[in-house]
């Protein structure tokens, strides 16, 4: 991944500028400034190695030994929020005074290294220190950062360490031999690991190790297991001692050789660090936005009466939505229900009893070719008999419809309309319009002349019944549609 980023440096710089613009538009000036720092760092082409650790871990002494001379004052630099950067160059120090409301842009003080300790006695007045000295190990464009002790209770120290990690490309976490597996150490190492930058764990003062009490291999295994359990991802662990250079487990020479090797890979490490810092800044921005949204939500929740009130409102809203859906679907559902009840009623209406089937048989017999009645004046008597049989069948059919069908259909429609407060006196008059056609012409037209036979009588009665109920159904549904149209108007209003 590093090689890809290195080859597309200009593309990445353009992307970073776009991210800075996005953060600025989102009102995240802190994030935008941090991105600006990264752009400045990218153009400077310096590989920054940050040293973090506890006050007692010997961090400053370790840095002085790597530089080959005393660059930092002995003991921790007593500033409230300082980060000391060390570069190769003409011997001098730039001291950045702390900003204040009265003096937001204080003048930078230049001093000699011999004066540095004196300035640092009043550490609260200074924000950061830049040091240059003839340090060959950094001649390849390296920068060493000394950060405040991570065990400090000073909020300014924590902010300074965070700033150092923002600038760092490599992190050396220095720990005292006796406190490596403390929860404080493991927790802070985890936070360093989460940045995603190369992390080296340096266990200093290895001369405190007592082989007779615990073998070194077992001690190292226990240390590695502890960091693994905390999901700390590190590049390597180095054991050092400034007190006993010839200690068998001292890896001081490996450490001094490590920095030049890292500087040889400066380009790719810078690019990788740049991307890691960008990911971290974006994640921070997202967390900040989410926290602000959550805070706003809590304020709104409180104004609304708390979670219980919101839950009640949610239940009420769902209930109203269900009721709205019910009323919206009501006309269609009622149409379906009424149609089903009407079909059931029509299907079970007793319209062709035995007497009517007998009259239908006699009528069909009169339609057969050659039908005659009487001997004298047979022609006139035959026609009168045909008319009589036709009238009798039509009358019986009308009686059945009026007695067995229409009252039930009318009661069904009237009951439904009254139940929905839709029924009016005018509707009673419209009930007469659902009377199906059942006259002589219907009786005659239903006959299939080519099917006249004794067995045809039953089918003929079924056909009569089907024609009558279909006409009744059509007219009844027309009235249903008019009623449902009124219901739809009421629902929508």
Short mmCIF file of N, CA and C in Angstrom, two decimals, residues 205-266:
data_model
loop_
_atom_site.label_atom_id
_atom_site.label_comp_id
_atom_site.label_asym_id
_atom_site.label_seq_id
_atom_site.Cartn_x
_atom_site.Cartn_y
_atom_site.Cartn_z
N UNK A 205 15.72 0.40 30.65
CA UNK A 205 16.22 -0.05 31.96
C UNK A 205 16.13 -1.57 32.11
N UNK A 206 16.48 -2.26 31.00
CA UNK A 206 16.45 -3.73 31.03
C UNK A 206 17.48 -4.26 32.03
N UNK A 207 18.42 -3.40 32.47
CA UNK A 207 19.40 -3.83 33.48
C UNK A 207 18.75 -4.18 34.80
N UNK A 208 17.48 -3.81 34.99
CA UNK A 208 16.76 -4.18 36.20
C UNK A 208 16.32 -5.65 36.18
N UNK A 209 16.45 -6.28 35.03
CA UNK A 209 16.01 -7.68 34.91
C UNK A 209 16.91 -8.60 35.74
N UNK A 210 16.28 -9.57 36.43
CA UNK A 210 17.01 -10.55 37.22
C UNK A 210 16.69 -11.94 36.68
N UNK A 211 17.65 -12.50 35.98
CA UNK A 211 17.45 -13.78 35.30
C UNK A 211 17.13 -14.90 36.27
N UNK A 212 17.72 -14.85 37.45
CA UNK A 212 17.49 -15.93 38.43
C UNK A 212 16.05 -15.93 38.95
N UNK A 213 15.41 -14.78 38.89
CA UNK A 213 14.03 -14.69 39.36
C UNK A 213 13.03 -15.03 38.24
N UNK A 214 13.38 -14.66 37.01
CA UNK A 214 12.50 -14.89 35.86
C UNK A 214 13.35 -14.88 34.60
N UNK A 215 13.26 -15.93 33.82
CA UNK A 215 14.06 -15.97 32.60
C UNK A 215 13.62 -14.87 31.64
N UNK A 216 14.58 -14.37 30.88
CA UNK A 216 14.27 -13.28 29.95
C UNK A 216 13.26 -13.72 28.88
N UNK A 217 13.40 -14.94 28.40
CA UNK A 217 12.46 -15.42 27.36
C UNK A 217 11.04 -15.48 27.90
N UNK A 218 10.91 -15.91 29.17
CA UNK A 218 9.56 -15.95 29.75
C UNK A 218 9.02 -14.54 29.97
N UNK A 219 9.91 -13.64 30.42
CA UNK A 219 9.50 -12.24 30.61
C UNK A 219 9.02 -11.64 29.29
N UNK A 220 9.78 -11.87 28.23
CA UNK A 220 9.40 -11.33 26.92
C UNK A 220 8.07 -11.92 26.44
N UNK A 221 7.89 -13.22 26.63
CA UNK A 221 6.63 -13.86 26.23
C UNK A 221 5.44 -13.27 26.98
N UNK A 222 5.64 -13.02 28.28
CA UNK A 222 4.55 -12.43 29.08
C UNK A 222 4.22 -11.02 28.58
N UNK A 223 5.26 -10.25 28.25
CA UNK A 223 5.04 -8.90 27.74
C UNK A 223 4.29 -8.95 26.41
N UNK A 224 4.75 -9.80 25.51
CA UNK A 224 4.10 -9.91 24.20
C UNK A 224 2.65 -10.38 24.33
N UNK A 225 2.41 -11.30 25.25
CA UNK A 225 1.03 -11.80 25.47
C UNK A 225 0.12 -10.69 25.99
N UNK A 226 0.65 -9.85 26.87
CA UNK A 226 -0.15 -8.75 27.43
C UNK A 226 -0.56 -7.77 26.33
N UNK A 227 0.38 -7.39 25.48
CA UNK A 227 0.06 -6.44 24.41
C UNK A 227 -0.88 -7.08 23.38
N UNK A 228 -0.70 -8.37 23.14
CA UNK A 228 -1.60 -9.07 22.22
C UNK A 228 -3.03 -9.09 22.77
N UNK A 229 -3.14 -9.33 24.08
CA UNK A 229 -4.47 -9.37 24.70
C UNK A 229 -5.18 -8.03 24.59
N UNK A 230 -4.41 -6.94 24.58
CA UNK A 230 -4.99 -5.60 24.45
C UNK A 230 -5.13 -5.18 22.98
N UNK A 231 -4.83 -6.08 22.07
CA UNK A 231 -4.91 -5.83 20.63
C UNK A 231 -4.05 -4.63 20.22
N UNK A 232 -2.84 -4.62 20.79
CA UNK A 232 -1.86 -3.59 20.43
C UNK A 232 -1.02 -4.12 19.28
N UNK A 233 -1.08 -3.44 18.13
CA UNK A 233 -0.32 -3.86 16.95
C UNK A 233 0.96 -3.01 16.88
N UNK A 234 2.09 -3.68 17.00
CA UNK A 234 3.37 -2.96 17.01
C UNK A 234 4.30 -3.57 15.96
N UNK A 235 5.28 -2.76 15.55
CA UNK A 235 6.25 -3.24 14.55
C UNK A 235 7.34 -4.09 15.20
N UNK A 236 7.80 -3.66 16.38
CA UNK A 236 8.86 -4.42 17.05
C UNK A 236 8.94 -3.99 18.51
N UNK A 237 9.58 -4.85 19.33
CA UNK A 237 9.89 -4.53 20.73
C UNK A 237 11.41 -4.51 20.87
N UNK A 238 11.92 -3.43 21.47
CA UNK A 238 13.36 -3.31 21.71
C UNK A 238 13.60 -3.11 23.20
N UNK A 239 14.63 -3.78 23.72
CA UNK A 239 15.00 -3.66 25.12
C UNK A 239 16.31 -2.87 25.21
N UNK A 240 16.34 -1.84 26.04
CA UNK A 240 17.51 -0.96 26.09
C UNK A 240 17.95 -0.70 27.53
N UNK A 241 19.21 -0.31 27.63
CA UNK A 241 19.78 0.10 28.92
C UNK A 241 20.85 1.14 28.65
N UNK A 242 20.73 2.31 29.27
CA UNK A 242 21.78 3.34 29.18
C UNK A 242 22.79 3.17 30.30
N UNK A 243 22.40 2.42 31.32
CA UNK A 243 23.27 2.24 32.48
C UNK A 243 24.32 1.16 32.22
N UNK A 244 23.92 0.06 31.59
CA UNK A 244 24.84 -1.05 31.32
C UNK A 244 24.85 -1.32 29.82
N UNK A 245 25.78 -0.68 29.12
CA UNK A 245 25.86 -0.82 27.68
C UNK A 245 26.08 -2.28 27.25
N UNK A 246 26.77 -3.05 28.06
CA UNK A 246 27.11 -4.42 27.69
C UNK A 246 26.13 -5.46 28.25
N UNK A 247 25.02 -5.00 28.71
CA UNK A 247 24.02 -5.94 29.24
C UNK A 247 23.62 -6.91 28.13
N UNK A 248 23.49 -8.20 28.44
CA UNK A 248 23.23 -9.21 27.39
C UNK A 248 21.93 -8.98 26.61
N UNK A 249 20.97 -8.32 27.22
CA UNK A 249 19.69 -8.12 26.51
C UNK A 249 19.55 -6.70 25.98
N UNK A 250 20.58 -5.92 26.07
CA UNK A 250 20.53 -4.53 25.61
C UNK A 250 20.57 -4.46 24.08
N UNK A 251 19.57 -3.81 23.49
CA UNK A 251 19.49 -3.67 22.03
C UNK A 251 19.72 -2.22 21.61
N UNK A 252 20.57 -1.55 22.34
CA UNK A 252 20.83 -0.14 22.05
C UNK A 252 21.36 0.06 20.63
N UNK A 253 22.28 -0.79 20.21
CA UNK A 253 22.85 -0.64 18.87
C UNK A 253 21.77 -0.81 17.79
N UNK A 254 20.86 -1.76 18.00
CA UNK A 254 19.77 -1.94 17.04
C UNK A 254 18.93 -0.67 16.94
N UNK A 255 18.71 -0.01 18.08
CA UNK A 255 17.92 1.22 18.09
C UNK A 255 18.64 2.33 17.32
N UNK A 256 19.94 2.48 17.54
CA UNK A 256 20.68 3.54 16.85
C UNK A 256 20.75 3.28 15.34
N UNK A 257 20.75 2.01 14.96
CA UNK A 257 20.76 1.68 13.53
C UNK A 257 19.37 1.81 12.91
N UNK A 258 18.35 1.72 13.75
CA UNK A 258 16.97 1.74 13.24
C UNK A 258 16.62 3.09 12.61
N UNK A 259 17.04 4.18 13.24
CA UNK A 259 16.65 5.50 12.74
C UNK A 259 17.19 5.77 11.33
N UNK A 260 18.47 5.52 11.04
CA UNK A 260 18.95 5.69 9.66
C UNK A 260 18.19 4.82 8.65
N UNK A 261 17.85 3.58 9.08
CA UNK A 261 17.11 2.69 8.19
C UNK A 261 15.70 3.26 7.89
N UNK A 262 15.09 3.84 8.90
CA UNK A 262 13.77 4.44 8.70
C UNK A 262 13.87 5.65 7.77
N UNK A 263 14.95 6.44 7.91
CA UNK A 263 15.12 7.62 7.05
C UNK A 263 15.34 7.22 5.59
N UNK A 264 15.91 6.04 5.36
CA UNK A 264 16.08 5.56 4.00
C UNK A 264 14.72 5.29 3.35
N UNK A 265 13.73 5.02 4.17
CA UNK A 265 12.37 4.74 3.66
C UNK A 265 11.45 5.94 3.89
N UNK A 266 12.03 7.10 3.97
CA UNK A 266 11.29 8.31 4.35
C UNK A 266 10.07 8.55 3.46
#
